[in-house]
Structures are given as C-alpha cells and as structure tokens.
Tab-separated table of C-alpha atoms in Angstrom:
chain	number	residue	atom	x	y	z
P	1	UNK	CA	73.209	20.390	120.460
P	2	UNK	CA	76.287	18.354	119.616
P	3	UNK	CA	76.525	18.769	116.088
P	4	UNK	CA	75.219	21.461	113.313
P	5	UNK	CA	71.636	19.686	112.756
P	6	UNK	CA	70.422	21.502	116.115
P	7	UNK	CA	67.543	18.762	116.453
P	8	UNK	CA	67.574	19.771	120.351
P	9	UNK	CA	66.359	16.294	121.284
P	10	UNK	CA	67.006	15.070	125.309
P	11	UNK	CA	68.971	11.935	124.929
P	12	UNK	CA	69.531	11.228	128.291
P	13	UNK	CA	65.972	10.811	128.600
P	14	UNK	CA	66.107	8.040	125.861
P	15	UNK	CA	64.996	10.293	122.882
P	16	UNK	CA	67.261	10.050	119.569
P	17	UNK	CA	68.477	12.546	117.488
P	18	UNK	CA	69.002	13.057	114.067
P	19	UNK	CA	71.749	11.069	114.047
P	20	UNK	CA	69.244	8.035	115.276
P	21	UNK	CA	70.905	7.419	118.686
P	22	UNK	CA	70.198	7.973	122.460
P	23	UNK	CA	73.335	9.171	124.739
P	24	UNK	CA	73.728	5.281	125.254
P	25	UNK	CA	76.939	4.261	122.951
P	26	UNK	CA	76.086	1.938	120.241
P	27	UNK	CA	79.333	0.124	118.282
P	28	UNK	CA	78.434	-2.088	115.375
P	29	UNK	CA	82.452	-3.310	114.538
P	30	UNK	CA	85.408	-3.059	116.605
P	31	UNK	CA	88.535	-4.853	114.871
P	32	UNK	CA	91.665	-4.629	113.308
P	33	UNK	CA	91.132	-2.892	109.796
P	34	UNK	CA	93.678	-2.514	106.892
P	35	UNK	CA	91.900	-0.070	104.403
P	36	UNK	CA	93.070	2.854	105.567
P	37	UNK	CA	96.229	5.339	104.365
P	38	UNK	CA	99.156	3.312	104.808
P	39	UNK	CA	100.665	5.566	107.598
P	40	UNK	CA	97.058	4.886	109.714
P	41	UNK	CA	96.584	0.935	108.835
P	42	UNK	CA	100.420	-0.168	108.305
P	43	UNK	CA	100.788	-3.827	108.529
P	44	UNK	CA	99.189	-4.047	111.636
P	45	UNK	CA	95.757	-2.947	111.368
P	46	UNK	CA	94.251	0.049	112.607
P	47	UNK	CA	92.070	-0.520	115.813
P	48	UNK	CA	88.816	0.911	114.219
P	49	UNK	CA	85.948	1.509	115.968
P	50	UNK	CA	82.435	1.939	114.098
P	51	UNK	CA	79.892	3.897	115.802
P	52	UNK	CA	76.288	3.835	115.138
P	53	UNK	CA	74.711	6.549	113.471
P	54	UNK	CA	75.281	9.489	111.813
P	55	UNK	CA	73.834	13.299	111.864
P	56	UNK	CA	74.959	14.016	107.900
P	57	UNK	CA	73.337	11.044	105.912
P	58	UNK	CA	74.845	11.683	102.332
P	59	UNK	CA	72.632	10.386	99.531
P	60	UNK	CA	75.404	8.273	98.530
P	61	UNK	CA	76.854	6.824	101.753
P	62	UNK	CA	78.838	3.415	101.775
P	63	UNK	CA	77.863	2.876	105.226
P	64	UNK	CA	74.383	3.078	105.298
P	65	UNK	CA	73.457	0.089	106.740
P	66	UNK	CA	75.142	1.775	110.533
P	67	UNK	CA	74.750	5.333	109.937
P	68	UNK	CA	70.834	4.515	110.070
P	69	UNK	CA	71.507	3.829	113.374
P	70	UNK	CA	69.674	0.277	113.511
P	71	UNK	CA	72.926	-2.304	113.741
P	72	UNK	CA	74.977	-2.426	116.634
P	73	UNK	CA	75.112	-2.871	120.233
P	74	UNK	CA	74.564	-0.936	122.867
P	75	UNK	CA	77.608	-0.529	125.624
P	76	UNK	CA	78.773	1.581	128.422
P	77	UNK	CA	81.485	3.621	128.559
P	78	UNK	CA	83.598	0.767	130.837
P	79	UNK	CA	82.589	-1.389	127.943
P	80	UNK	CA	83.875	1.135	125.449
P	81	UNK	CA	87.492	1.917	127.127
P	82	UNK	CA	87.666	-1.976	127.772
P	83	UNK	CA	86.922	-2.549	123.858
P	84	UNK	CA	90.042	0.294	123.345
P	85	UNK	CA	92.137	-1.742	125.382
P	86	UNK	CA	91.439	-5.031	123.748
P	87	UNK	CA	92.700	-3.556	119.951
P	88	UNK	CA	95.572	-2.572	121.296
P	89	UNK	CA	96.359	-6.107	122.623
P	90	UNK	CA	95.372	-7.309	119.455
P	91	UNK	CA	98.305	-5.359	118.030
P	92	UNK	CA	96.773	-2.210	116.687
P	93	UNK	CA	98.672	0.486	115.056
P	94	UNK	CA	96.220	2.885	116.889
P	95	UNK	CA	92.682	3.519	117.747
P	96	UNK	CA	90.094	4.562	115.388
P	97	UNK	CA	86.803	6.509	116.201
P	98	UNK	CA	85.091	6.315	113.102
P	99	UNK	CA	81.640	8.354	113.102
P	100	UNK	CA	82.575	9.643	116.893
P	101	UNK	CA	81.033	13.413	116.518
P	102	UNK	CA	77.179	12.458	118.398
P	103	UNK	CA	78.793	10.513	121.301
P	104	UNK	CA	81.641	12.686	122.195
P	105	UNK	CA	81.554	12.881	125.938
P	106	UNK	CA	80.883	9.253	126.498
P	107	UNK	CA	84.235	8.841	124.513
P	108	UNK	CA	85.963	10.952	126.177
P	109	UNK	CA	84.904	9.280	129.205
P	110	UNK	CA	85.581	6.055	128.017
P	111	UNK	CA	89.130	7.497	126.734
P	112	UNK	CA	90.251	8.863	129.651
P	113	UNK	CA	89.470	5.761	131.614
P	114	UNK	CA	91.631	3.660	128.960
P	115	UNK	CA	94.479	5.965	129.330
P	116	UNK	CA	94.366	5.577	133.062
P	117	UNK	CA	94.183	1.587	132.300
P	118	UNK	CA	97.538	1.359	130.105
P	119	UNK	CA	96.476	2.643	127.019
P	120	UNK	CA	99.081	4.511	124.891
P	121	UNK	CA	98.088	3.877	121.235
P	122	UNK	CA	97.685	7.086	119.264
P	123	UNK	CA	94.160	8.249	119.058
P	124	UNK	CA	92.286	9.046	115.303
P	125	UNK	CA	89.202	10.845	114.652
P	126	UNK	CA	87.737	9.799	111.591
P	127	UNK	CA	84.648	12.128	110.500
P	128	UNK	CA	82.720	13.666	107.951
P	129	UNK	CA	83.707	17.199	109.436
P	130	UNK	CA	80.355	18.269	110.168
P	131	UNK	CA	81.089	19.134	113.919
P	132	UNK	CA	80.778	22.288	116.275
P	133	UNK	CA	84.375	23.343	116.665
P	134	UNK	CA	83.041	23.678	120.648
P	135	UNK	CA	82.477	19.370	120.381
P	136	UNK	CA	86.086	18.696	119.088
P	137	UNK	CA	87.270	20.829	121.584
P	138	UNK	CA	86.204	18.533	124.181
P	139	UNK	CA	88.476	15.885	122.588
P	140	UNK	CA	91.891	18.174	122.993
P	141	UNK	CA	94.333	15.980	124.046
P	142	UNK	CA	92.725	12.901	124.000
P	143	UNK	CA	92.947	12.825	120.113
P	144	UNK	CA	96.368	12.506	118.358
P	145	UNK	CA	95.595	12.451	114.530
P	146	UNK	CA	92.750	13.832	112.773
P	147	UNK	CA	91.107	11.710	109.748
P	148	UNK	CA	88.507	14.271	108.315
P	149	UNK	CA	86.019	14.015	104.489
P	150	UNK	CA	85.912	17.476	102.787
P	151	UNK	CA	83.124	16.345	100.815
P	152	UNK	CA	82.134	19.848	99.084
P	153	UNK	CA	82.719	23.319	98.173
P	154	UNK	CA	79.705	23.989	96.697
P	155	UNK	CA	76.983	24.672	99.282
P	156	UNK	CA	74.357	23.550	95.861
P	157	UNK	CA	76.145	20.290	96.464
P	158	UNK	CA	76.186	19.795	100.448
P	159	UNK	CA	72.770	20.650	100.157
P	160	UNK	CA	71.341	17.653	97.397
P	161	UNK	CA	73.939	14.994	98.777
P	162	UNK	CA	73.926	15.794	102.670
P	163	UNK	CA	71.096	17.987	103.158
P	164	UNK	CA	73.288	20.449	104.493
P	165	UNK	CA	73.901	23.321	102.413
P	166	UNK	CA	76.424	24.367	105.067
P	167	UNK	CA	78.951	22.057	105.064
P	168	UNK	CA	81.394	23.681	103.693
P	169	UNK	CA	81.834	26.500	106.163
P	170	UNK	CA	80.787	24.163	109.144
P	171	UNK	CA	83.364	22.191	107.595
P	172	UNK	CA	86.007	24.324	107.207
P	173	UNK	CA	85.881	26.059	110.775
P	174	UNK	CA	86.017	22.196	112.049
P	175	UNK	CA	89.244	21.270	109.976
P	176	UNK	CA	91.137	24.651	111.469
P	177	UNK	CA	90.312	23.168	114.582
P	178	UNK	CA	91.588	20.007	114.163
P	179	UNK	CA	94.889	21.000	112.309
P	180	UNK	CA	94.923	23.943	115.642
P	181	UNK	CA	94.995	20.960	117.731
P	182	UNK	CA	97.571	18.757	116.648
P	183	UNK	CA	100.186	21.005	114.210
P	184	UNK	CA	102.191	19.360	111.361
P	185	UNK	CA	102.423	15.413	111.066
P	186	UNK	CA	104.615	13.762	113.390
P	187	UNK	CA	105.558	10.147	112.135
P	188	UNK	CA	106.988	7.390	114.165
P	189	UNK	CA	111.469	7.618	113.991
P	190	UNK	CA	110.434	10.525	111.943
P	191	UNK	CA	110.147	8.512	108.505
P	192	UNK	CA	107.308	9.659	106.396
P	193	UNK	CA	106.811	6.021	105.086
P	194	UNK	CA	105.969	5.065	108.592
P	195	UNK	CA	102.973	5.366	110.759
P	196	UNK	CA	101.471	8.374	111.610
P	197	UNK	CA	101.469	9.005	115.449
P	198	UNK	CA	99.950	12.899	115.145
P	199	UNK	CA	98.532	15.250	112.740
P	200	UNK	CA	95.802	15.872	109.983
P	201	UNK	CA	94.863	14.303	106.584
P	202	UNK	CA	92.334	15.552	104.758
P	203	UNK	CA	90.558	13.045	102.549
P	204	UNK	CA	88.300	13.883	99.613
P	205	UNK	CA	86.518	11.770	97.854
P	206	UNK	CA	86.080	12.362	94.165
P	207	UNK	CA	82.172	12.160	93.073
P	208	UNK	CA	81.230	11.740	89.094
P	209	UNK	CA	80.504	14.636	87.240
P	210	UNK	CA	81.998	16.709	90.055
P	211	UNK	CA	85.646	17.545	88.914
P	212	UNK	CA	85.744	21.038	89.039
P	213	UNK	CA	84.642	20.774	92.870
P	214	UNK	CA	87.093	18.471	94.122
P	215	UNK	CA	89.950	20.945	92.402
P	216	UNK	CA	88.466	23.776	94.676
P	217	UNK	CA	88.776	21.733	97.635
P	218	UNK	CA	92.237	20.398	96.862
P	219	UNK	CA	93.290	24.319	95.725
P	220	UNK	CA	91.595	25.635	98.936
P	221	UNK	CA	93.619	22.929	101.368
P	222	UNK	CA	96.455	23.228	99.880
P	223	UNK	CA	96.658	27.311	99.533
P	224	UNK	CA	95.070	27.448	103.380
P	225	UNK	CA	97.794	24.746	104.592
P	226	UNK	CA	100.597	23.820	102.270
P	227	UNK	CA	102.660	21.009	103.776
P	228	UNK	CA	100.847	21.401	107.044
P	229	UNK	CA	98.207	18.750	106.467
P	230	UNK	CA	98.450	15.746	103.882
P	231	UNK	CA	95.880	15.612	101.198
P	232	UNK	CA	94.134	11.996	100.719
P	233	UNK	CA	92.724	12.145	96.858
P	234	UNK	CA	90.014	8.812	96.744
P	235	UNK	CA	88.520	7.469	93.907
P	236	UNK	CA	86.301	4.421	96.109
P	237	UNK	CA	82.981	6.270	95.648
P	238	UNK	CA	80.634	3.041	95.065
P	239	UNK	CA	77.683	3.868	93.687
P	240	UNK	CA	74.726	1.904	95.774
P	241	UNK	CA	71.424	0.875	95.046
P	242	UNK	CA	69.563	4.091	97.201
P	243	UNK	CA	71.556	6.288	94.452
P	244	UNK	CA	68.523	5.494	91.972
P	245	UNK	CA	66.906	9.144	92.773
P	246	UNK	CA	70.312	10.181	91.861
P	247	UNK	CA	71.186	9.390	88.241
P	248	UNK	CA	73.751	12.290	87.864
P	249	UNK	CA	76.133	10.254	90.403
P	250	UNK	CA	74.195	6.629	90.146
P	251	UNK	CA	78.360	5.160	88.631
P	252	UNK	CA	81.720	4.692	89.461
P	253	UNK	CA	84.150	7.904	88.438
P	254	UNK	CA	86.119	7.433	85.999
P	255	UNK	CA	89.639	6.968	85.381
P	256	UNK	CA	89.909	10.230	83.319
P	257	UNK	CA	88.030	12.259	85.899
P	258	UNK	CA	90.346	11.012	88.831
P	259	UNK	CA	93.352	11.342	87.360
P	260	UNK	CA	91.895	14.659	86.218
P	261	UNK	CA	91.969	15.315	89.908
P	262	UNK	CA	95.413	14.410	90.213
P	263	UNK	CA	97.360	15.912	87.895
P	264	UNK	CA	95.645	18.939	89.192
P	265	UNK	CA	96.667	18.523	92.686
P	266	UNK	CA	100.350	17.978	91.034
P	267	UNK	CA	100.467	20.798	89.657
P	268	UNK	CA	99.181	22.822	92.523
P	269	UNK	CA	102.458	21.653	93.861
P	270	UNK	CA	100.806	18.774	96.774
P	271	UNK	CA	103.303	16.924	98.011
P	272	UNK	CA	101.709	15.546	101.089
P	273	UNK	CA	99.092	13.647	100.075
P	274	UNK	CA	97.803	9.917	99.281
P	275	UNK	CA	96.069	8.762	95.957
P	276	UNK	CA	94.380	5.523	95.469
P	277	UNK	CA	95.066	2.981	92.791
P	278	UNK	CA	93.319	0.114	91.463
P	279	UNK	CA	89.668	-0.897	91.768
P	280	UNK	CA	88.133	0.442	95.190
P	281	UNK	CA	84.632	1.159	94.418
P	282	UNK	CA	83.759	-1.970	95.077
P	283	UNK	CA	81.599	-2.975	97.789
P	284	UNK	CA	84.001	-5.999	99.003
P	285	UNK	CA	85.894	-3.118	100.632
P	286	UNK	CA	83.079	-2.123	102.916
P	287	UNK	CA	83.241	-4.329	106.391
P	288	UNK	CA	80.527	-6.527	107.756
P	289	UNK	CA	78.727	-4.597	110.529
P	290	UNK	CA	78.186	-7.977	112.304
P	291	UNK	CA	79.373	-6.570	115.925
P	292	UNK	CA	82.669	-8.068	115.523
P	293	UNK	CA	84.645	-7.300	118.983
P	294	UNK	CA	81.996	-5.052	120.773
C-alpha cells in the first residue's frame, strides 16, 4: 500500500506489485550521470541511482526497458548504503534516487546506515509524483532536494498515458509535501549558478499536441508557489517504438510548440526555472541499464 495503485500484494512474502518488484531492492545503474539540471549534475556528475520498476507505466516512457521491472540486480540494503558511499568517492555532486517511491523503507534503511558510515552528500528524490504523501513522509530528513514530473492537468490525459486518471491530485498533494519538507532552494555559497544542496524543482515535460496542458501546469506552479520552487520546462520527450497505439503523440514536439511553452511561462513572470536547448529527444541520452556500479 505504498503508492496510489493499492494492488495490496505481500512483498515480503516474494509477491510483486504493480510496480513488478518484491520488497528485495533491485538497481539496474548506479554511476555518475551528467544529464540532469545543471545545479543537480554540475561538472561532477550526479550520483544517480536507477531503481527497478515502476507503479505509473506511462504509454510513452523513456525508460521502459527498467520500469518493467526485468533488468537489474537484486541487493540488500548494506549493499545499497555501500553503493551510496561508493558515488560519493567517485566524486558525486549528490545522490540520486531515481524511481525510489515502491522501495522506500529499504532506502531509508539503507540511508540511514550511509549517513552513520560518512555519508554527507545531499540527498535527491527523483519521481514521477505519484506517491502517498504518508510514503514521502517516511523520507523527512533523509531527503535534501526534491526532483518531481508534473506530467498532467488533465485527469483525460493521466488516464490514456498513465492509466491513472488521478494523477493530478495524487500529484499535487505529493509536490506540497515535498516543497513542506524542504522550503525555498538553498544553493551551495548561496550562488544560484551553483549546485543545489536543498529544495524543489518541478520538471514538466512538454508532450505533442498538448500545449494548452503544460501552460496549466506551469500557471498552476507558478500561482501555487512563485519563487518557492524552480520550474524545469523539457522538450526531450522521445517518441519510442511502443508509442505505435498512440499516433496523436507517436513524434518529437516541435520547436513552435515548446517555445510556445516558454514564452508562456515568461510571461507568467517564472523566473526560477530551467529550459532545455538543442536536440534531446534523442535516445543517445537515455543510459545503458547494464548494472553499471550495483
């Protein structure tokens, strides 16, 4: 009962959920990666952790081949905290739980023992947002930065590309949680062109044909929390070979729809936020899941 799917499953006695995994820990990459905002990768790398499986499966997800839940290995949580510790001897700017939300208290477990160990990197939670506010509550104080999708406003949408016709509200109520937990953005000497060490971005990923919801989201985030939270505006949506059942979104978005997004967002008055340029929706930017570091 982890996360908003419900599926009620026993993992402890080896059954999987609907996010395809047991309570054992599964980790199909654990390295240094450089593709996220500059204030979370820097020059350095960002210690990012990829977790197997996923309870949302969007129709149009990059990551498919892990959030399936079939690559990756299997470790403990002394295995885990041991794999934290190794990134940040590797020189990471922090450490990155991406996909975290169905193995929360093993992380937590495995965070705690870190800390105890010598860790002191700054701690990001990278999700979709589809979370029980009572399961990122367990992570208070353990997590320093916040890295959640807003995917959609329109529950017609959540429902055809996540099967969750929720998502916004579940969504939403996680995101006030998050920003509860850690307040405004902190950076490192205070600089704002430096890395982040607490606080909450937001990312949204622009979809084709789906303007008009991404300026709700962006108009919603930025009336609920002004300068509280930064705003990361992406245009990498990759359109993958499962998108076939999907013709309406089966391409890349366009420059005009993009930038549609933000000049919007510019003239909402945003400030804090990130916008990508150049060609990311290409699937050279997605990392082999080849158990690198697990």
């Amino acid at each position: 009962m982890l996360c908003p799917r419900n599926c009620g499953v026993r993992r402890e006695a080896g059954e999987a959920g609907i996010c395809g995994q047991t309570n054992m820990v599964k980790v199909a990459r654990a390295a240094l990666h450089y593709w996220e905002e500059p204030c979370i990768s820097g020059t350095a790398g960002s210690g990012t952790v990829f977790f197997s499986g996923c309870s949302l499966h969007c129709v149009f997800c990059q990551n498919h081949s892990i959030a399936d839940g079939k690559a990756g290995k299997q470790v403990t949580t002394e295995r885990l905290s041991e794999i934290f510790l190794e990134l940040q001897e590797k020189g990471a700017n922090n450490i990155n739980l991406v996909t975290p939300g169905h193995f929360v208290p093993q992380i937590a477990e495995a965070l705690v023992r870190a800390k105890k160990q010598g860790m002191v990197l700054p701690v990001v939670y990278n999700t979709s947002s589809y979370e029980y506010v009572d399961t990122l509550r367990q992570m208070e104080g353990l997590v320093d930065i916040y890295l959640p999708d807003f995917k959609y406003m329109s529950a017609a949408l959540g429902l055809r590309y996540s099967h969750a016709e929720d998502y916004s509200e579940v969504a939403k109520a996680a995101i006030a949680e998050m920003v509860r937990q850690t307040g405004e953005a902190v950076f490192e000497n205070g600089d704002e062109d430096g890395l982040l060490r607490r606080g909450t971005i937001v990312r949204h990923l622009v979809l084709p044909g789906c303007t008009e919801d991404s300026k709700a989201v962006i108009r919603y985030f930025h009336e609920r929390y002004g300068d509280m939270i930064y705003i990361s505006i992406m245009n990498q949506f990759t359109p993958m070979p499962e998108l076939t059942d999907y013709p309406e979104i089966n391409r890349k978005v366009t420059k005009e729809e993009y930038e549609e997004v933000v000049d919007y967002a510019i003239s909402l008055g945003v400030e804090r936020g990130f916008i990508q340029e150049g060609e990311t929706a290409e699937e050279s930017f997605i990392p082999a899941f080849d158990g690198e570091g697990v």
